[in-house]
XYZ file of C-alpha atoms in Angstrom:
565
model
C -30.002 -75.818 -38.759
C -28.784 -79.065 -37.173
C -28.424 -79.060 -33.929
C -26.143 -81.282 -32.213
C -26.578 -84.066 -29.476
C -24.474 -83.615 -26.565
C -22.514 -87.119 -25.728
C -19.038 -85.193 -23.832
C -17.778 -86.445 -20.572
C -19.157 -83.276 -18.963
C -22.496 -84.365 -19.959
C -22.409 -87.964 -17.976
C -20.821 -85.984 -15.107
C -24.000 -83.994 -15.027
C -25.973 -86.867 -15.224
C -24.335 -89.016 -12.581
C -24.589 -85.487 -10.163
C -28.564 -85.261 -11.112
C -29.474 -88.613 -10.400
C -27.537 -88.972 -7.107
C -29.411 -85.735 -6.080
C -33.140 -87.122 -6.957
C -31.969 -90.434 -4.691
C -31.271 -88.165 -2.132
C -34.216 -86.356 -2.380
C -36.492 -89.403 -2.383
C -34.430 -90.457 0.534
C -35.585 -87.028 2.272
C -39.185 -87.509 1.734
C -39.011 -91.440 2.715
C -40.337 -92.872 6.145
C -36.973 -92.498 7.563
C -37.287 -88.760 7.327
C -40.717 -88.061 7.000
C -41.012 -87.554 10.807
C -39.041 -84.092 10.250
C -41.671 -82.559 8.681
C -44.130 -82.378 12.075
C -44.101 -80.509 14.315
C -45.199 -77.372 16.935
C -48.032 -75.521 14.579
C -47.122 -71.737 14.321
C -49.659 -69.738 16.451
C -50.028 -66.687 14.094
C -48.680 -65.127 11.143
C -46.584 -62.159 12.731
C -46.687 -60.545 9.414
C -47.532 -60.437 5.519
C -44.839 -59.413 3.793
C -45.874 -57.087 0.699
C -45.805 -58.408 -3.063
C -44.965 -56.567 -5.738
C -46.041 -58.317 -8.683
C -48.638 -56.890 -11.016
C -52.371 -57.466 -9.901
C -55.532 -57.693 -11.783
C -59.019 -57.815 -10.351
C -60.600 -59.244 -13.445
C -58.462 -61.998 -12.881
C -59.955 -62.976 -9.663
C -63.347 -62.334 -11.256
C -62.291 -65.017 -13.916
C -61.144 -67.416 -11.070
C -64.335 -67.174 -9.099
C -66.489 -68.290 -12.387
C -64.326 -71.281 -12.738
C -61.880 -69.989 -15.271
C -58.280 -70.236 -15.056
C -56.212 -68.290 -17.158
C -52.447 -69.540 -16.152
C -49.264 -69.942 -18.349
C -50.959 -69.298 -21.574
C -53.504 -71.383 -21.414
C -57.027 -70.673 -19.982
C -58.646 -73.946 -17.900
C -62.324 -73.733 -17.481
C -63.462 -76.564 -14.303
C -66.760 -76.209 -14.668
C -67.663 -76.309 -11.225
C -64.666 -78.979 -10.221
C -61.671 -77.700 -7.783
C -58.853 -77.212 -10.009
C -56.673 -79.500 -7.758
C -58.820 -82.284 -8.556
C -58.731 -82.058 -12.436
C -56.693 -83.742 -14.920
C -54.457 -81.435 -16.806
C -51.515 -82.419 -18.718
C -50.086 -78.969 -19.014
C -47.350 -78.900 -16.370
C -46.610 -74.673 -17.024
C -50.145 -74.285 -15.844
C -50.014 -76.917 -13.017
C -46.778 -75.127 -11.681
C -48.946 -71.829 -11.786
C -51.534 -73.262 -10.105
C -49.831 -74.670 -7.269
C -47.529 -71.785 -6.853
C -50.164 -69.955 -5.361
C -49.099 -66.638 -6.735
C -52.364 -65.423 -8.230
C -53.288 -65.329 -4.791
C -52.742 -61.586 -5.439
C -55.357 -60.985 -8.017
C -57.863 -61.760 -4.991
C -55.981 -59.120 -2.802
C -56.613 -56.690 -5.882
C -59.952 -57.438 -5.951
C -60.248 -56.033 -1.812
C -63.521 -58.078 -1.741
C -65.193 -60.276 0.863
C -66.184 -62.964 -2.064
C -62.565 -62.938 -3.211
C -61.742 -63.627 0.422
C -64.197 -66.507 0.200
C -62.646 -67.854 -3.035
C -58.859 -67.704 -1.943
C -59.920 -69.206 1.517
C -62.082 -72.343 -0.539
C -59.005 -72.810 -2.876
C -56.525 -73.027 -0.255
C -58.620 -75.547 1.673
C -58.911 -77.618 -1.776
C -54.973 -77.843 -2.086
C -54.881 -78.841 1.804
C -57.455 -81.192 1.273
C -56.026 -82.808 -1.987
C -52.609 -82.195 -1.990
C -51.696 -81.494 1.562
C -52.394 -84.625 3.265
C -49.745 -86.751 1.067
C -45.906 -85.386 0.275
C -45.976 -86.510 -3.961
C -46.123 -85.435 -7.259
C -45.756 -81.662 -8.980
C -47.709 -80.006 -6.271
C -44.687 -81.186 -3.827
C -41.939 -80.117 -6.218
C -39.639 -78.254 -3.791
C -39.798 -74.939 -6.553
C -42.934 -74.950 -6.503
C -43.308 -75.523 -2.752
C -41.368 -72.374 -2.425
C -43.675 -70.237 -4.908
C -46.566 -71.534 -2.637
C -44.890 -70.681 1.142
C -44.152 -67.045 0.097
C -47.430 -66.578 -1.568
C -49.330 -68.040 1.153
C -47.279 -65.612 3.576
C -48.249 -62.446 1.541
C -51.542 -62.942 1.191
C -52.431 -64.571 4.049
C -54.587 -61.596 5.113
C -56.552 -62.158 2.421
C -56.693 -65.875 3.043
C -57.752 -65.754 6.320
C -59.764 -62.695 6.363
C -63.344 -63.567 8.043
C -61.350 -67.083 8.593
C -62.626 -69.303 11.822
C -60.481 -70.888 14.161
C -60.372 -74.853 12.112
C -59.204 -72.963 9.038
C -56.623 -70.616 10.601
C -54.723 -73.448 12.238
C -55.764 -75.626 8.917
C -53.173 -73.284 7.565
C -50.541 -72.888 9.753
C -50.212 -76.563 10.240
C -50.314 -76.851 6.274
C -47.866 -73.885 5.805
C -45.287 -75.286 8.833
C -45.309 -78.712 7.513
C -44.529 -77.191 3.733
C -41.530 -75.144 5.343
C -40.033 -78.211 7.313
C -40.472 -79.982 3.795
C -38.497 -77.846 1.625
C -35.510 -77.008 4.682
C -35.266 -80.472 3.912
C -35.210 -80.582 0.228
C -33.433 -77.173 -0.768
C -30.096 -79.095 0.025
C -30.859 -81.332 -2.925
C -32.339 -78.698 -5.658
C -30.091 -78.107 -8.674
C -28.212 -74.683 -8.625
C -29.743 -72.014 -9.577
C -32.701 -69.921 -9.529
C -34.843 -72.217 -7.915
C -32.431 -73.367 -5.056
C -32.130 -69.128 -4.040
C -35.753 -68.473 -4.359
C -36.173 -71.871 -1.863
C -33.649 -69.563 0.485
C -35.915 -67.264 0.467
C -38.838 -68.412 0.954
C -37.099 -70.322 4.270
C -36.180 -66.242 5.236
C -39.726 -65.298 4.680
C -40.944 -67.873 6.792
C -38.927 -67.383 9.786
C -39.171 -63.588 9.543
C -43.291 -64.362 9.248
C -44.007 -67.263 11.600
C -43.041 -67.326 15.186
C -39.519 -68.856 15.211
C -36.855 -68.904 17.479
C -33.763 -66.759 16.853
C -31.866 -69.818 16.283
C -33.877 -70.411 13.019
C -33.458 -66.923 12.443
C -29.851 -66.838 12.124
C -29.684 -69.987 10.173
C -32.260 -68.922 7.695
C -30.495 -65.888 6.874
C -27.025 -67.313 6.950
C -27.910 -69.729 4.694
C -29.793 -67.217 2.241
C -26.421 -64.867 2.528
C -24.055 -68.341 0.984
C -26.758 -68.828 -1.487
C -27.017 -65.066 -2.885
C -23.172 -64.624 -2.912
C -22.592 -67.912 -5.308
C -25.411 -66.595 -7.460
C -25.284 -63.035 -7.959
C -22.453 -61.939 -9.665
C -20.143 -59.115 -9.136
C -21.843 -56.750 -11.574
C -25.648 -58.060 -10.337
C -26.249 -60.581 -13.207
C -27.368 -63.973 -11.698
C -25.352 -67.376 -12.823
C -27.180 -68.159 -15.518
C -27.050 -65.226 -17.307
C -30.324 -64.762 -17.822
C -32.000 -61.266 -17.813
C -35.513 -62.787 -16.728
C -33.488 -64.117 -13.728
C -32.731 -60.666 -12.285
C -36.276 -59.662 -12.873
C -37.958 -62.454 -11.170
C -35.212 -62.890 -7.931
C -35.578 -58.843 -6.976
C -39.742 -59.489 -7.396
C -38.901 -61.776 -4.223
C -35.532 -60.197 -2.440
C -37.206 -56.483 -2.442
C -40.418 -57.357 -0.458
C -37.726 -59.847 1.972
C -35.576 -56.564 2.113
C -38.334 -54.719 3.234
C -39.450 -57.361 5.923
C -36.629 -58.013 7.733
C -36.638 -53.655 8.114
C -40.619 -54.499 9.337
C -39.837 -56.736 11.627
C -36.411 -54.633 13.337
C -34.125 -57.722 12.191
C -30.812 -56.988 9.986
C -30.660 -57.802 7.072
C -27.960 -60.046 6.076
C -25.424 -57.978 4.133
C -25.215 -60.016 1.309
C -29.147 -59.223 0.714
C -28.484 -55.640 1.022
C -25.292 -55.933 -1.381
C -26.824 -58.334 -4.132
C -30.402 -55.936 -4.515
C -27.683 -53.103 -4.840
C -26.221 -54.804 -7.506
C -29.232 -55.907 -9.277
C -31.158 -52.847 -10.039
C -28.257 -51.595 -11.951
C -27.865 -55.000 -13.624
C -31.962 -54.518 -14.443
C -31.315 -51.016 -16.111
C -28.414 -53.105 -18.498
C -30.647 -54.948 -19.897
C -33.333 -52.823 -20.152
C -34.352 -51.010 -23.722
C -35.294 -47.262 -23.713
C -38.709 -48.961 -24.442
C -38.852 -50.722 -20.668
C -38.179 -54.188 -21.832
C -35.492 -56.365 -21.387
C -33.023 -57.505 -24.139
C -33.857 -61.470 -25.516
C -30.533 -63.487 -24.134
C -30.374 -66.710 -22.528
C -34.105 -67.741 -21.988
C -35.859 -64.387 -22.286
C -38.729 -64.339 -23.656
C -41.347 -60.942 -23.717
C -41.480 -58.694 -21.016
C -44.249 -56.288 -19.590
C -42.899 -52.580 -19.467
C -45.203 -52.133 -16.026
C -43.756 -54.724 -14.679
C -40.230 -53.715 -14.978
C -40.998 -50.145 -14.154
C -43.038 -51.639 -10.835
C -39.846 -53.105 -9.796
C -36.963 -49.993 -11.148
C -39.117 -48.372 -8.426
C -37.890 -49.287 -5.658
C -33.755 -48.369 -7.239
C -32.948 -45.141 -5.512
C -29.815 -44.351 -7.259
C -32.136 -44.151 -10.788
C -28.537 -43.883 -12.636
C -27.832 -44.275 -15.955
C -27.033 -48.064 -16.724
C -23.087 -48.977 -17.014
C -21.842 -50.011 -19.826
C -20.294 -53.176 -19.338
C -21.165 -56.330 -17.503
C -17.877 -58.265 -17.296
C -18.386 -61.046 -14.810
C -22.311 -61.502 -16.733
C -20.599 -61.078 -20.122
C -22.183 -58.874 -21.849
C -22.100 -55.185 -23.481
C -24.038 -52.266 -23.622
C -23.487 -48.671 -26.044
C -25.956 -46.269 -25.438
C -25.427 -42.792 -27.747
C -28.684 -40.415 -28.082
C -31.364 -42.514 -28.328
C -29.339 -45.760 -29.727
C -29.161 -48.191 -27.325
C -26.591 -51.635 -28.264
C -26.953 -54.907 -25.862
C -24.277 -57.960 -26.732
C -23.386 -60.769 -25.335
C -19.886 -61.310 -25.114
C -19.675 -64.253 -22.203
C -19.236 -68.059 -22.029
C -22.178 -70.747 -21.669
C -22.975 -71.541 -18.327
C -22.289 -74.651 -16.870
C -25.124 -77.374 -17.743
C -26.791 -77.364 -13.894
C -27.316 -73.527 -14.807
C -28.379 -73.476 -18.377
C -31.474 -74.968 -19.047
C -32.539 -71.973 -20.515
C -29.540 -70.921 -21.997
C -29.151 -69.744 -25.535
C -26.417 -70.238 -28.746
C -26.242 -66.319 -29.423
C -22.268 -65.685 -28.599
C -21.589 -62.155 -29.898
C -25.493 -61.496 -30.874
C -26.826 -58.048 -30.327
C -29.990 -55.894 -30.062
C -30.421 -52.364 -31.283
C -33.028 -50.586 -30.256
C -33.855 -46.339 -30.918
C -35.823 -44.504 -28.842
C -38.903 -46.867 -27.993
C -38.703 -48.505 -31.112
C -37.021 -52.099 -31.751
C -34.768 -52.917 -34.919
C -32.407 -55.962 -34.628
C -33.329 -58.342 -31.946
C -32.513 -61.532 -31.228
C -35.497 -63.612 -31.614
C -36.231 -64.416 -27.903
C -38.634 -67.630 -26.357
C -41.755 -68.191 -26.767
C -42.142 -68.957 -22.854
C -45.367 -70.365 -22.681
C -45.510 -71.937 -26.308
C -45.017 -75.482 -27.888
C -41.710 -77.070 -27.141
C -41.022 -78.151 -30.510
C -40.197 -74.522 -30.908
C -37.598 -74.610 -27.978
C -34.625 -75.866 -29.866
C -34.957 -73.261 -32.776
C -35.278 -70.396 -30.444
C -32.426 -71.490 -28.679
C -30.224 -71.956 -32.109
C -27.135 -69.836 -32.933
C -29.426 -68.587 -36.271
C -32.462 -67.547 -34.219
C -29.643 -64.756 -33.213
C -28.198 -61.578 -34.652
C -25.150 -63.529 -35.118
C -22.309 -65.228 -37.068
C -23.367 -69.014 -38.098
C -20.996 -71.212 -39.343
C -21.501 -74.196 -41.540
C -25.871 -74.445 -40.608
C -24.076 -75.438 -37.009
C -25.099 -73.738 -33.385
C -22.085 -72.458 -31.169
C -23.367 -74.448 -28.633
C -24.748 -78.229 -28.418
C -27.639 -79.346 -26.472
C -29.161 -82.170 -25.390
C -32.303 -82.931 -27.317
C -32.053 -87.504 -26.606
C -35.680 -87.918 -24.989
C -34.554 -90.448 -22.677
C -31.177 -88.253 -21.539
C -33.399 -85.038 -21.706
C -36.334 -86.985 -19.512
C -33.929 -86.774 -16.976
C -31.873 -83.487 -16.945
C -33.795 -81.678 -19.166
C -32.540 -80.015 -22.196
C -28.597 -77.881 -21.344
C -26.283 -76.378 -23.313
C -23.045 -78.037 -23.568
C -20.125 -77.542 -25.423
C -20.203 -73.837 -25.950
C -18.008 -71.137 -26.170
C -15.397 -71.181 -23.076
C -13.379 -68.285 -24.280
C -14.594 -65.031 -24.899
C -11.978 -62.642 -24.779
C -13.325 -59.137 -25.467
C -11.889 -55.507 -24.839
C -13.575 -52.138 -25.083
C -12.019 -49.460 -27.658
C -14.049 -46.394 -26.327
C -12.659 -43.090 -27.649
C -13.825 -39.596 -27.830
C -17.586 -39.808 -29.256
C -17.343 -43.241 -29.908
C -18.566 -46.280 -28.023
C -17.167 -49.385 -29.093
C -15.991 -53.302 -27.965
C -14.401 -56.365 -29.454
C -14.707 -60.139 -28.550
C -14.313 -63.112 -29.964
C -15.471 -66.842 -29.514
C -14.358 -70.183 -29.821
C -17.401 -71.954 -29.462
C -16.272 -73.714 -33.488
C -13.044 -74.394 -32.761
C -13.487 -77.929 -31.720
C -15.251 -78.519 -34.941
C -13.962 -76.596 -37.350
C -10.956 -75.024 -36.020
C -12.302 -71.451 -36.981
C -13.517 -68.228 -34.438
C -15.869 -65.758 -35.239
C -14.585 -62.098 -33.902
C -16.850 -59.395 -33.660
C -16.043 -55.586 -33.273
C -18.652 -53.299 -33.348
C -18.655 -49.240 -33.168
C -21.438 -46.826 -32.097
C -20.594 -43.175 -32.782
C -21.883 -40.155 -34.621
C -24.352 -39.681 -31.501
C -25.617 -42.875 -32.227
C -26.413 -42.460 -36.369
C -24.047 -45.074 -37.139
C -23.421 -48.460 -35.993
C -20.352 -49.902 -37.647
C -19.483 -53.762 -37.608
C -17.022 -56.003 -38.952
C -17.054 -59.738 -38.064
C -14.080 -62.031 -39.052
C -14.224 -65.580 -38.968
C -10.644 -67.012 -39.368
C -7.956 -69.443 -37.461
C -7.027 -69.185 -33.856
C -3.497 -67.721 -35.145
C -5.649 -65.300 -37.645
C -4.864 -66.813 -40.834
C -7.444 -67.077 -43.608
C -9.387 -70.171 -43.133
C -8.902 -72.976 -45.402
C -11.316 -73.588 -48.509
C -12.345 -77.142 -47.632
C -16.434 -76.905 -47.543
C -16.847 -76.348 -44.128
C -16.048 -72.104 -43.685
C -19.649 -71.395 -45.144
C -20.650 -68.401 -42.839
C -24.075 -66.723 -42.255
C -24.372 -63.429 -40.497
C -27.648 -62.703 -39.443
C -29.679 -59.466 -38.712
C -33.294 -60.803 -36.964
C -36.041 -57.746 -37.217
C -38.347 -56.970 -34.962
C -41.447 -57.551 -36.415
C -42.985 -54.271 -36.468
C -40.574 -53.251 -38.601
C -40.938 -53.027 -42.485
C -37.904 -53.805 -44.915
C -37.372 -52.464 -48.481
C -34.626 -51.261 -50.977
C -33.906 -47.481 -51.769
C -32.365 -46.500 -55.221
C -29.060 -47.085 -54.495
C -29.935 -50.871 -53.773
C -29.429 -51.131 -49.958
C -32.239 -52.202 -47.822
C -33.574 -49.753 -45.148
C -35.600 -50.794 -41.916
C -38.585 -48.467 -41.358
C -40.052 -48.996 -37.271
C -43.572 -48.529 -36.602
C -42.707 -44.794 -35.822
C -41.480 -44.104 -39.511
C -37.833 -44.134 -38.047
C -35.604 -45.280 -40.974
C -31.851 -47.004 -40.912
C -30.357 -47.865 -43.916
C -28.256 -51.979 -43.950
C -25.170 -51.907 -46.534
C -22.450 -54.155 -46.612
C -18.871 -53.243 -48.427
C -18.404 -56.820 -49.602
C -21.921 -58.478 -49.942
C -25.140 -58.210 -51.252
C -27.423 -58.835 -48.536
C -30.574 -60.767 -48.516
C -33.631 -60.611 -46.894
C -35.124 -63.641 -45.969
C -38.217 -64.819 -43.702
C -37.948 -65.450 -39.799
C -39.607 -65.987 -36.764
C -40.006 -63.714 -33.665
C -40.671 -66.245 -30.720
C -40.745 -63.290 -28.223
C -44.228 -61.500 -28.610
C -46.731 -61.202 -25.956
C -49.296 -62.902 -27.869
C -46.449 -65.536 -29.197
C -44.996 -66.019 -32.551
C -44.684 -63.565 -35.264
C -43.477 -63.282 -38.369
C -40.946 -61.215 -39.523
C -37.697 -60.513 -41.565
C -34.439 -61.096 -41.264
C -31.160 -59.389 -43.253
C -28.465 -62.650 -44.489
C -24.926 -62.447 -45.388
C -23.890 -65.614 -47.038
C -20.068 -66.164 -47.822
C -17.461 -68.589 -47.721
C -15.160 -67.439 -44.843
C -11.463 -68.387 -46.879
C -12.627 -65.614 -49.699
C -13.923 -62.853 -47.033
C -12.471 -63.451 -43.776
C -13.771 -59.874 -42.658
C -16.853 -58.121 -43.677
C -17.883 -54.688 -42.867
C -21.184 -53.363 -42.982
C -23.155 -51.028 -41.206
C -26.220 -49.401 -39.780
C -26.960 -45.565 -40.423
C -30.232 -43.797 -39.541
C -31.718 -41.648 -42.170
């Protein structure tokens, strides 16, 4: 698969806009502004706001005896304060000064994990607090660190003296001033809402005046109403997004109703929004579908936060501002992605799959895109990211989408998708027991003047899915036999699932359950090849995947389908 190196004047536009945000930010944490971050030191926290994150008491076992098991990776120091150590992986030095296994200690409702969360937070202040620099001041991970400090500061200060207490609230006031400073000069994006947050958590928390108050939450409303979309996807399109923001906007929610303040209404409108977004992407299994920087999911998780939805509705069907699909029939459940590639400041994470799908029946997994290994080596980034890691249309070994994979470029702005598909035009064709959609891309045109045009059917209460992809010229004609129409539709397993061929030579997918669907194609043989799942909890797999290979000016429409047996 080659994958292509972004040069387009949208690319140096992004550039130019990155580095004249870094200068301001440097300019922000220079001498000239550096007196903005002192200050009055809050008297109290009013009130820890709750977290709803998944908790484990082991964990905070693990942490006591030196052992730190963040991001993949476990750290043993021996004795030393983590802050203090040399580590080179930054995943696990984000973890660790985001603060947000703080809540392992809370789960642990002991006086020694008290101890151990009160030591750790005096190690940061002493190593890290006294100087504004480096990863521990990045202004994302600043905000991870103010709202985990805020919900567990009972814990923290629990059998706390009077030193320590204001330690913290000078540490935690000065780290608020610091990143009302900064958020003005964070990318869009995730990051730049969850830095909005953490600003409303703070004022709701501290003692502020209402002044800061109304700012806080006037500025969080702007931020939430250019991110989430009209249907509750976030910008970027991806899933893990939607999971991650309602971990933080719930337990805000829920504060500002503690506290007898309203809640802006954009707050109340975008969590409204979101939990049905959630259910969209959610499997009947409880995980969410592998688009756009998702990587594998914990079914508690999800569940912990579907919770708190009220209206516990089935999940709609289409996502058109997101761009994406669902059909749902019996226990079939189809997820597609029928949108455009975000903009580069919002798709770091981003993905090649234009018109990929999942299928999933029951709790059981059978064509799946193959996801991120989110912790993992970055050498398998770029793969995972590739049109063929996707239950797709390829054409000519060549990603819909281009990214920037330069060293020097990426050092800077990381690693977007450019150049991808910026019209997807798709239409449902529901009917009377059948579920169905059409799109099509043009994320080849510019290089080979060809679309790929899905349609795909679910009917039969969901025994049959039925798909025909077409790969032709804008107008529709056949494409041209010059070399460059070689096509590869592919069908990524999950790995759980066993392939073979049946006696009347078409290959059937048998899940871990002994559910059976049966692959055949009208005008091609398929083959079954060897893949990678980056997606698992315990990282890469192995598994199958089903190939059509054809030349796209002698079949410019295939049909196959999926029937369970």
């Amino acid at each position: 698969m080659t994958l292509i190196r972004g040069s387009s004047p949208q690319i140096w536009g992004f550039l130019a806009s990155t580095l004249w945000r870094r200068l301001r930010g440097r300019l922000r944490v220079g001498p000239v502004y550096r007196w903005r971050f002192t200050g009055r030191t809050p008297e109290r926290v009013l009130i820890a706001p709750p977290d709803l994150r998944l908790a484990d008491a082991q964990i905070a076992m693990e942490i006591y005896h030196g052992r730190f098991p963040f991001a993949g990776r476990l750290v043993d120091t021996h004795g030393q304060s983590p802050f203090s150590m040399r580590v080179t992986d930054s995943a696990w030095l984000s973890a660790l000064h985001g603060f947000r296994w703080l809540r392992h200690m809370r789960a642990a409702e002991t006086e020694l994990a008290a101890a151990n969360a009160r030591a750790l937070v005096r190690d940061w202040i002493s190593i890290n607090g006294r100087k504004i620099d480096g990863l521990a001041w990045n202004p994302a991970i600043t905000a991870r660190r103010i709202i985990a400090w805020l919900q567990h500061s009972a814990v923290v200060l629990q059998g706390a003296d009077y030193q320590f207490y204001r330690l913290f609230l000078k540490s935690l006031a000065i780290q608020m001033r610091y990143l009302r400073a900064m958020v003005q000069e964070m990318s869009p994006g995730e990051e730049k809402l969850r830095a909005r947050i953490a600003l409303a958590f703070a004022a709701l928390s501290l003692p502020t005046p209402p002044s800061a108050m109304r700012a806080a939450s006037k500025q969080l409303a702007l931020e939430l109403d250019a991110q989430i979309l009209p249907d509750g996807g976030h910008v970027s399109r991806n899933p893990e997004a939607i999971l991650e923001l309602l971990a933080d906007l719930l337990p805000l929610r829920q504060t500002y109703f503690n506290q007898a303040e309203a809640p802006p209404d954009a707050l109340i409108g975008a969590v409204e929004r979101m939990l049905p977004a959630l259910r969209f992407f959610r499997h009947r299994d409880g995980t969410l579908a592998r688009f756009n920087g998702m990587g594998a999911t914990s079914h508690d998780r999800i569940a912990s936060i579907l919770h708190h939805d009220d209206t516990a509705g089935a999940p709609l069907l289409h996502a058109p501002h997101s761009g994406y699909e669902r059909l749902a029939m019996g226990n079939t459940t189809v997820i597609a992605d029928t949108g455009v590639a975000p903009p580069p400041e919002l798709s770091q994470t981003a993905q090649a799959g234009c018109l990929s799908f999942e299928l999933s029946s029951g709790r059981s997994h059978f064509i799946v895109n193959c996801g991120v290994d989110t912790y993992g080596a970055e050498d398998f980034r770029p793969l995972a990211r590739s049109t063929a890691a996707h239950s797709t249309a390829t054409l000519n070994d060549t990603s819909s989408a281009r990214f920037i994979l330069g060293k020097e470029l990426a050092r800077i702005v990381g690693a977007p998708l450019v150049d991808g598909p910026k019209n997807v035009p798709c239409r449902r064709l529901d009917s009377e027991g059948i579920q169905s959609f059409v799109a099509r891309h043009d994320g080849y045109a510019p290089r080979f003047g060809l679309y790929h045009e899905r349609e795909l059917a679910l009917s039969a209460n969901g025994e049959l899915l039925e798909g025909i992809d077409r790969v032709v010229r804008k107008d529709g004609e056949v494409a041209r036999s010059n070399g460059r129409d070689r096509v590869s539709v592919r069908f990524h397993l999950y790995p759980d699932v066993a392939l073979f061929e049946n006696g009347r030579g078409h290959l059937v997918l048998q899940g871990a359950d002994d559910e059976r669907w049966e692959f055949s194609c009208e005008e091609l043989a398929p083959q079954a090849e060897e893949t990678l799942f980056f997606a698992g909890l315990g990282g890469p797999r192995r598994s199958h995947q089903i190939v059509l290979t054809y030349a796209a000016s002698d079949h410019p429409e295939i049909h196959w389908r999926l029937r369970r047996l």
